[in-house]
CSV table of C-alpha atoms in Angstrom, one decimal:
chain,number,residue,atom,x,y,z
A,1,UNK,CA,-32.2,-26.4,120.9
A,2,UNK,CA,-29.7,-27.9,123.7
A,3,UNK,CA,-27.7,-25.7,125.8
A,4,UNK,CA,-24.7,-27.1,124.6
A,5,UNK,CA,-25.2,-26.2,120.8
A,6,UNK,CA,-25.4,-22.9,121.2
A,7,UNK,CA,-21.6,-22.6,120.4
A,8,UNK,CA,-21.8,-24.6,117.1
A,9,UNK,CA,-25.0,-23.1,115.7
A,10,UNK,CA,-23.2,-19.6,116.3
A,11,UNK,CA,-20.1,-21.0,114.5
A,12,UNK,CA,-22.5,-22.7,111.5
A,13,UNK,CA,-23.7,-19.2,111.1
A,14,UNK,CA,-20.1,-17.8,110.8
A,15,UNK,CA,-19.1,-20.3,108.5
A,16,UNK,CA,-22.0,-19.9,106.0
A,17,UNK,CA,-21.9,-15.9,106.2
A,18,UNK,CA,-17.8,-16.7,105.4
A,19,UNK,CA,-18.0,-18.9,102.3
A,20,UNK,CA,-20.7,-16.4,101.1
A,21,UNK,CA,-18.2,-13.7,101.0
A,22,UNK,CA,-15.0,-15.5,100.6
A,23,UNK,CA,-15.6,-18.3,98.4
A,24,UNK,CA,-19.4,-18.2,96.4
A,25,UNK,CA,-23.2,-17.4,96.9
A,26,UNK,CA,-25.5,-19.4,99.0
A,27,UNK,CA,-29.3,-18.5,97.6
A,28,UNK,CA,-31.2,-21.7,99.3
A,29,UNK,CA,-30.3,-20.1,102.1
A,30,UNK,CA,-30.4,-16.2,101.6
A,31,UNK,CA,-33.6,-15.3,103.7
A,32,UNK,CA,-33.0,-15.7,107.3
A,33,UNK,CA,-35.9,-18.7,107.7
A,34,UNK,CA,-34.5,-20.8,105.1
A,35,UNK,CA,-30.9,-20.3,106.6
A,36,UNK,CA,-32.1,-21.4,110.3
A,37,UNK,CA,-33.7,-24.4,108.8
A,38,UNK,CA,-31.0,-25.5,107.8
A,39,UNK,CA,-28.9,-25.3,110.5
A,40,UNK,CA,-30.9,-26.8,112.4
A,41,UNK,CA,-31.3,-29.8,110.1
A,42,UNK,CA,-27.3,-29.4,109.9
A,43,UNK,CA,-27.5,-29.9,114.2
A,44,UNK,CA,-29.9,-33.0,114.1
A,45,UNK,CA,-27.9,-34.7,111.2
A,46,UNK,CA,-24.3,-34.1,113.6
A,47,UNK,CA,-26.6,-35.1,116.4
A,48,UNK,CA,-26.8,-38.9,114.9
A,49,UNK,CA,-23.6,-39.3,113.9
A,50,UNK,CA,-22.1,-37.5,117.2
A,51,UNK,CA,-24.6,-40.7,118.7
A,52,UNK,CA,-22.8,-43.6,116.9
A,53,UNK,CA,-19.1,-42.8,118.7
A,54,UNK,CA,-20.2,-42.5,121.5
A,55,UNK,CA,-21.9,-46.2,121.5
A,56,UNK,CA,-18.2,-46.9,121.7
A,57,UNK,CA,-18.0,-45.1,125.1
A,58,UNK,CA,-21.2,-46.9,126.2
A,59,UNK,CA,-22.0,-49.7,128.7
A,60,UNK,CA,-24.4,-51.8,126.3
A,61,UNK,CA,-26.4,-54.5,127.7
A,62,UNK,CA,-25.9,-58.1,126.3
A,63,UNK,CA,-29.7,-57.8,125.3
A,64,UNK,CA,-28.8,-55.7,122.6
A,65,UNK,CA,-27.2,-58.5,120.9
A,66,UNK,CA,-29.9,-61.4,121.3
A,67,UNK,CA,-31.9,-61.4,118.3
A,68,UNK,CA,-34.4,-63.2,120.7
A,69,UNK,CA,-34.8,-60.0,122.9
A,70,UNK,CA,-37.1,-57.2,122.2
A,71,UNK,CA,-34.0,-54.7,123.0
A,72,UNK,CA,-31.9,-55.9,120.1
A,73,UNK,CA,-30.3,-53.3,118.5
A,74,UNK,CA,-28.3,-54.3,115.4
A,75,UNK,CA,-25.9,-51.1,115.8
A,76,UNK,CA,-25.6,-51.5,119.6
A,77,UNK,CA,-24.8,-55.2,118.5
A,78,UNK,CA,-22.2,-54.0,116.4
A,79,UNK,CA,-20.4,-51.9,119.2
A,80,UNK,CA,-20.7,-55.0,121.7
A,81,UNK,CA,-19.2,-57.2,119.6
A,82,UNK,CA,-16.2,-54.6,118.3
A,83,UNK,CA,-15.5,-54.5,121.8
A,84,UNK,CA,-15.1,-58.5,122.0
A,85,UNK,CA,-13.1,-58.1,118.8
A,86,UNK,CA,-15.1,-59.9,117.0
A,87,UNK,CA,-14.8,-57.5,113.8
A,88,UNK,CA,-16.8,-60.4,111.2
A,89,UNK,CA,-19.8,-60.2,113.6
A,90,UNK,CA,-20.0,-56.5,114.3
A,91,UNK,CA,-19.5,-56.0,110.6
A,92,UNK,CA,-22.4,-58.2,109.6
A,93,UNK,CA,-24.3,-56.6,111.9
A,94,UNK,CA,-23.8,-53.1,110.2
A,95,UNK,CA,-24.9,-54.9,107.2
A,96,UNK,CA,-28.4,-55.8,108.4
A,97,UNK,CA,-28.6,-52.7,110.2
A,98,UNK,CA,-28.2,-51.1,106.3
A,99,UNK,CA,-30.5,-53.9,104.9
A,100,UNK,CA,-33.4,-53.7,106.9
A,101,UNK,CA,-33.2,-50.8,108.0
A,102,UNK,CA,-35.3,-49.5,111.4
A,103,UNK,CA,-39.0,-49.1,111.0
A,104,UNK,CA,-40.8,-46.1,111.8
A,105,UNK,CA,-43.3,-48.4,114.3
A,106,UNK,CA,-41.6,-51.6,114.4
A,107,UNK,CA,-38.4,-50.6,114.6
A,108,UNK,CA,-35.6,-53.2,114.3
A,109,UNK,CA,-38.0,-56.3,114.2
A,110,UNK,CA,-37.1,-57.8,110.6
A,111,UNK,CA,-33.1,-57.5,111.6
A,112,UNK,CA,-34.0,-59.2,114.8
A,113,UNK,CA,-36.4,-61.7,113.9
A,114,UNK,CA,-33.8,-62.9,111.0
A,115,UNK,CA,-30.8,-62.5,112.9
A,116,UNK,CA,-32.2,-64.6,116.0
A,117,UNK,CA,-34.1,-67.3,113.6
A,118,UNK,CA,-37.0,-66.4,115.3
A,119,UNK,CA,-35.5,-68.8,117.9
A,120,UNK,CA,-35.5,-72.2,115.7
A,121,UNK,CA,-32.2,-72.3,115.0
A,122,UNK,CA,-28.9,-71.1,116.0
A,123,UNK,CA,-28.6,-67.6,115.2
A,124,UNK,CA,-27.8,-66.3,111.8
A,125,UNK,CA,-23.8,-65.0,112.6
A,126,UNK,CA,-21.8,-64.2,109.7
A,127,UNK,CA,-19.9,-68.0,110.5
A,128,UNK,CA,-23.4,-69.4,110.5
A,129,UNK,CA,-24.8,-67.5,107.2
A,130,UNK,CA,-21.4,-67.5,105.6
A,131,UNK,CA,-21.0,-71.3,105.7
A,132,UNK,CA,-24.5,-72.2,104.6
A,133,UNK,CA,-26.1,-69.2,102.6
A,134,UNK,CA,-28.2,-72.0,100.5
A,135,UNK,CA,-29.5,-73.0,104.0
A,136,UNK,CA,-30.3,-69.2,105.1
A,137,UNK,CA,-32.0,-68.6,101.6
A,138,UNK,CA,-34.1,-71.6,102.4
A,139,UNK,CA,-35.1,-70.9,106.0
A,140,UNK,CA,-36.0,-68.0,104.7
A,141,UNK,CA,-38.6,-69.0,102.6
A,142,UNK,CA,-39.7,-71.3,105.5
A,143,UNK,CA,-40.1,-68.3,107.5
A,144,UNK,CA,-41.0,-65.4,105.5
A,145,UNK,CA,-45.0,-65.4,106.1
A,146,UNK,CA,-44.2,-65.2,109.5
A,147,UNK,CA,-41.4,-62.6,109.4
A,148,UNK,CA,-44.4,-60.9,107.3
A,149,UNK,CA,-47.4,-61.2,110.1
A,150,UNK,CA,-49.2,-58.5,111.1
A,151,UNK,CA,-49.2,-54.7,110.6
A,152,UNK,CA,-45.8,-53.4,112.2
A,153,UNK,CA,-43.7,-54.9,109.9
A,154,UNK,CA,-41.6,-53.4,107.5
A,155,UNK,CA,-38.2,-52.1,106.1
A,156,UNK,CA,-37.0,-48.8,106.8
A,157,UNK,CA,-37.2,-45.8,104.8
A,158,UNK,CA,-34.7,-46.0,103.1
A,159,UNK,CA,-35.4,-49.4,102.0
A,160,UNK,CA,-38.7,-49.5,101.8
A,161,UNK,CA,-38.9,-51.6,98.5
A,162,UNK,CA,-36.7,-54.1,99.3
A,163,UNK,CA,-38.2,-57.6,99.4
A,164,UNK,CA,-37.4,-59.6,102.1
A,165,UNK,CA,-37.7,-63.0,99.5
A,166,UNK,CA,-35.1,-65.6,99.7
A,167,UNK,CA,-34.9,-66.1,96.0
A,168,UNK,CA,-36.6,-63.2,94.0
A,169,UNK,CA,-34.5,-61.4,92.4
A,170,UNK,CA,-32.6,-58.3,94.7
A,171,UNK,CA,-34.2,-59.6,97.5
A,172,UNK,CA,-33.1,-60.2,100.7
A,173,UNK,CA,-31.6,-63.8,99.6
A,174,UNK,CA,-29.8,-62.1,97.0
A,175,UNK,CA,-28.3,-59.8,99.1
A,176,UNK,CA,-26.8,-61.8,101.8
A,177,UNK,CA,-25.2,-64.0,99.3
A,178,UNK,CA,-23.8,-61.2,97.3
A,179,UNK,CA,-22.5,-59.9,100.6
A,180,UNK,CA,-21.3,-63.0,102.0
A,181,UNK,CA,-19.0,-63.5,98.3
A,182,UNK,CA,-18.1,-59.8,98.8
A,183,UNK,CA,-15.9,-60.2,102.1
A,184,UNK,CA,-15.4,-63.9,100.8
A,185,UNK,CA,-13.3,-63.1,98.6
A,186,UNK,CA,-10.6,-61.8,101.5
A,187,UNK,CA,-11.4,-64.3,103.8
A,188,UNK,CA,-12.7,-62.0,106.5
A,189,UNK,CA,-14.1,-58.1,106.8
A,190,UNK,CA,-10.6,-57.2,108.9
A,191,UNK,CA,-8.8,-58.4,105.5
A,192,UNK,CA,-10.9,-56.6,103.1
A,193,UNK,CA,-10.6,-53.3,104.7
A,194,UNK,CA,-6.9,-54.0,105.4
A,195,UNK,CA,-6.3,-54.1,101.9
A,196,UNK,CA,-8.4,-51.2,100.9
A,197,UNK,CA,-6.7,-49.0,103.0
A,198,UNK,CA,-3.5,-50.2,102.1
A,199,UNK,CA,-4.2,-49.6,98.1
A,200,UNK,CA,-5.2,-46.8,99.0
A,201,UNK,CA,-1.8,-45.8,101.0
A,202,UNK,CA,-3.5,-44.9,104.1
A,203,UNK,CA,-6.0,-42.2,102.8
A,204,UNK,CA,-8.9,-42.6,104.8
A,205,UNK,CA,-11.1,-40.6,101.9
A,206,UNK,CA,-9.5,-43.3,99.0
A,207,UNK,CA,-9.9,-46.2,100.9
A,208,UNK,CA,-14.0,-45.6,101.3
A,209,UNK,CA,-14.0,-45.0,97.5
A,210,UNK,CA,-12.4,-48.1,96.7
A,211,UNK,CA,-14.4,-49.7,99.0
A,212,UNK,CA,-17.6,-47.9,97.6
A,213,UNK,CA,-17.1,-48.7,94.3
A,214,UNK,CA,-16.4,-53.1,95.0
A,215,UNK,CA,-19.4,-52.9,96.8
A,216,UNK,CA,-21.3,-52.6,93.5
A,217,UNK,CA,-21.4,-55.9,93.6
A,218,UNK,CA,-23.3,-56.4,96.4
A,219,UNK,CA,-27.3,-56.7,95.4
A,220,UNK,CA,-29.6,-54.3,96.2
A,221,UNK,CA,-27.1,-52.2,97.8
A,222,UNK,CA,-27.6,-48.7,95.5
A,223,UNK,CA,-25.6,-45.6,96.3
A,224,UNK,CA,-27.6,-44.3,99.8
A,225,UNK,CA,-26.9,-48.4,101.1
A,226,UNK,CA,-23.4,-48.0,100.4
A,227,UNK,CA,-22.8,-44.7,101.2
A,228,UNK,CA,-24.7,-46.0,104.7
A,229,UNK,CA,-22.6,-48.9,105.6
A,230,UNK,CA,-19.3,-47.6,104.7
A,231,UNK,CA,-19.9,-44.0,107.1
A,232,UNK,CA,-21.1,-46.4,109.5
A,233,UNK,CA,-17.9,-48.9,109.3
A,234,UNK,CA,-16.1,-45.7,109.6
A,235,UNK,CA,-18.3,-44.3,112.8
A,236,UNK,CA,-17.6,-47.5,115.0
A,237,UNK,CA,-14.0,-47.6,114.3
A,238,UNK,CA,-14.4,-51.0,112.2
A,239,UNK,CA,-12.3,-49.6,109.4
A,240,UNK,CA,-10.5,-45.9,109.0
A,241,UNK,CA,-12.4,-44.6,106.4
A,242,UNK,CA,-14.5,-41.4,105.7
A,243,UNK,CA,-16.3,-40.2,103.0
A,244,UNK,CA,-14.0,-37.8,100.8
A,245,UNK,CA,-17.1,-36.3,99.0
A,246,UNK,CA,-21.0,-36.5,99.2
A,247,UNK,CA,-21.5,-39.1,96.2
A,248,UNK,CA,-24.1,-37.5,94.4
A,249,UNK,CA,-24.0,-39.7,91.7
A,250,UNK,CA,-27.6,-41.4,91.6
A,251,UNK,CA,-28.7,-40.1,94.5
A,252,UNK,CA,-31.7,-37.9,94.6
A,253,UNK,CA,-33.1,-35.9,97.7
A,254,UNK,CA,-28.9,-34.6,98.6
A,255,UNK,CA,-29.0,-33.4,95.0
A,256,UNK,CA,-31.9,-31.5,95.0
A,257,UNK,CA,-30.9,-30.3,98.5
A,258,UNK,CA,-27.5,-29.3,97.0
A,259,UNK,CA,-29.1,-27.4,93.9
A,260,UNK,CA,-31.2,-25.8,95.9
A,261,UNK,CA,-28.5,-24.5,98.4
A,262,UNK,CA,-26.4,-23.3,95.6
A,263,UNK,CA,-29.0,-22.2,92.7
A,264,UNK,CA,-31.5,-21.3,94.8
A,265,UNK,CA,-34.1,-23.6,92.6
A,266,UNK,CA,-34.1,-27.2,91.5
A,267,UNK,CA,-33.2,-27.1,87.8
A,268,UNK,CA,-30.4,-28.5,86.5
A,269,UNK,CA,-27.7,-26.3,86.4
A,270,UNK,CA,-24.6,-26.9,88.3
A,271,UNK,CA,-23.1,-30.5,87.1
A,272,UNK,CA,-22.9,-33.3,89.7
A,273,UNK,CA,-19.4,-33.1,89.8
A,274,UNK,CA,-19.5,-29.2,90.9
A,275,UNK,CA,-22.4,-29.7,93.2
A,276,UNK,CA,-20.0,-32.2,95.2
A,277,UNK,CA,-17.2,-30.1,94.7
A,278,UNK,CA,-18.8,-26.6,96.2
A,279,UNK,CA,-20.4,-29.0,98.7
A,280,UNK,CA,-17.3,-30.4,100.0
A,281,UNK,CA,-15.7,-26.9,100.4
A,282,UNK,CA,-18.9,-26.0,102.3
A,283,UNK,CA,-18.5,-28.4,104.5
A,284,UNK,CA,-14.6,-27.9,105.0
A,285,UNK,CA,-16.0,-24.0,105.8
A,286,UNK,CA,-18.6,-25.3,108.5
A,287,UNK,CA,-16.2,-27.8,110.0
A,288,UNK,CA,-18.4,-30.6,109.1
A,289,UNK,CA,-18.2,-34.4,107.4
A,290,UNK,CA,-19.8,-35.2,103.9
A,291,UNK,CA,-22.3,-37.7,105.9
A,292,UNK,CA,-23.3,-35.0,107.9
A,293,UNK,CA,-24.0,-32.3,105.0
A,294,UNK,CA,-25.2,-35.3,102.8
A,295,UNK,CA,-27.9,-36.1,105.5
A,296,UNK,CA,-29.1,-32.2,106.4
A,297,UNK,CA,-29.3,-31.5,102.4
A,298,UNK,CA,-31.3,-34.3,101.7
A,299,UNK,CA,-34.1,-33.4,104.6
A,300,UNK,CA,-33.8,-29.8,104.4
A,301,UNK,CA,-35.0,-30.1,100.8
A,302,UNK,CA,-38.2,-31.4,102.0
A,303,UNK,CA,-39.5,-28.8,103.7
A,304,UNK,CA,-36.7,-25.9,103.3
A,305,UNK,CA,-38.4,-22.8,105.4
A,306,UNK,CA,-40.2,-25.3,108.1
A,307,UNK,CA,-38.3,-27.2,110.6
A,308,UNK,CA,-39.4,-30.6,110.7
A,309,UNK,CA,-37.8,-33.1,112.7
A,310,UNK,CA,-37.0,-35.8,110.6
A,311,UNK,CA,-36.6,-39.7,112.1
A,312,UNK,CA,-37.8,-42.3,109.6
């Protein structure tokens, strides 16, 4: 534990020991071992997220951004080019941070090697993949055996079944095109979340719903891709948005981590709408986002009275 936390673990105590007595029970975590699991999956969970702002604070290297570089960092990208105010670019770099995800050994290697072309092309920016997704589809079949090589490669673990295939169905072809068609249709990201938020007269909460629920359109983008993107639009100040609940609709490890915070088992019992309405008071309680308590309950679910330091 860091010095520094000390206060907030103290005051994540407090607030769980007040919303047991002032608002309903708390069984996952009645025994004292279950209870400082999860706060300390709560602390690592506010650790990451506390991370991403302060990118925004950061000086970032221009390597970061060079999908020719081993430093490229899609979310480091992201920030670089936010600062330029290039919003299409940082955007589109959130998205294949979200699509490929970060390996657990080769880190960000598919989001680099496709984003820098593997250095036979110009690099694939949203103007370049935007104006030509027939050509990216196909340069990526030229590519994808190479993309493939060897045996760091991979998705992360969240997407660990996505194909990177330019033109099987839900792969990665699918997906940039889908995405491309999904801003297309404002004429730029800045537009589309302009609009949301304006529909949504300036809630924050109802503008990343709106937005949550268009991007259904976007292939292979389920609920924990969306739910991803959007929290980290939000994080790096590309949009003013934030999750108003923890959508546990289709999702499955936060669920189980939510029954099993508020029954004390995994049955079904509470309804998914209950579970994200006792969660989201929970949250209010501890002084904590829905990203945050969406993240801790899905990893302190899979191992509740161990710590385990969880990075994949």
């Amino acid at each position: 534990m860091r010095a520094r936390e000390a206060g907030c673990i103290e005051r994540l105590r407090d607030g769980l020991q007040e919303c047991e007595a002032n608002y309903f029970a708390l069984p996952g975590v009645l025994h004292l071992g279950a209870r400082e699991v999860y706060i300390g999956q709560l602390v690592d969970s506010m650790r990451r997220i506390r991370f991403v702002h302060t990118l925004l604070e950061r000086d970032i290297h221009p390597s970061r951004a060079d999908g020719l570089s081993e430093m490229f960092d899609p979310l480091k990208a992201a920030a670089l080019r936010k600062a330029e105010g290039n919003i299409d670019e940082a955007c589109w770099l959130v998205f294949l941070f979200v699509h490929f995800g970060k390996h657990l050994v080769s880190g960000y290697r598919y989001a680099r090697e496709v984003y820098g072309a593997l250095g036979t092309r110009a690099p694939w920016t949203f103007s370049e993949a935007s104006a030509d997704t027939e050509g990216f589809r196909s340069w990526l079949h030229q590519h994808e055996a190479q993309i493939c090589r060897g045996a760091r490669r991979g998705f992360g673990n969240h997407r660990k079944y996505q194909s990177l295939s330019a033109y099987r169905p839900n792969g990665t072809g699918d997906a940039v095109e889908s995405y491309v068609r999904w801003v297309g249709e404002y004429g730029s990201h800045a537009v589309l979340f302009e609009n949301s938020i304006e529909d949504a007269l300036n809630d924050p909460e109802v503008a990343f719903d709106r937005l949550y629920r268009s991007m259904n359109s976007v292939t292979s983008f389920g609920r924990t891709a969306k739910f991803d993107y959007l929290t980290m639009i939000g994080k790096l100040g590309l949009a003013d948005i934030r999750p108003g609940s923890a959508y546990f609709s289709s999702a499955t490890g936060p669920v189980v981590g939510a029954r099993l915070m508020l029954q004390g088992n995994t049955s079904k019992g509470f309804s998914i709408a209950e579970l994200d309405q006792r969660i989201h008071k929970l949250g209010e309680i501890l002084g904590v986002g829905m990203q945050e308590m969406e993240d801790s309950l899905c990893n302190w679910q899979k191992s509740p009275t161990t710590y385990i330091n969880f990075r994949g």
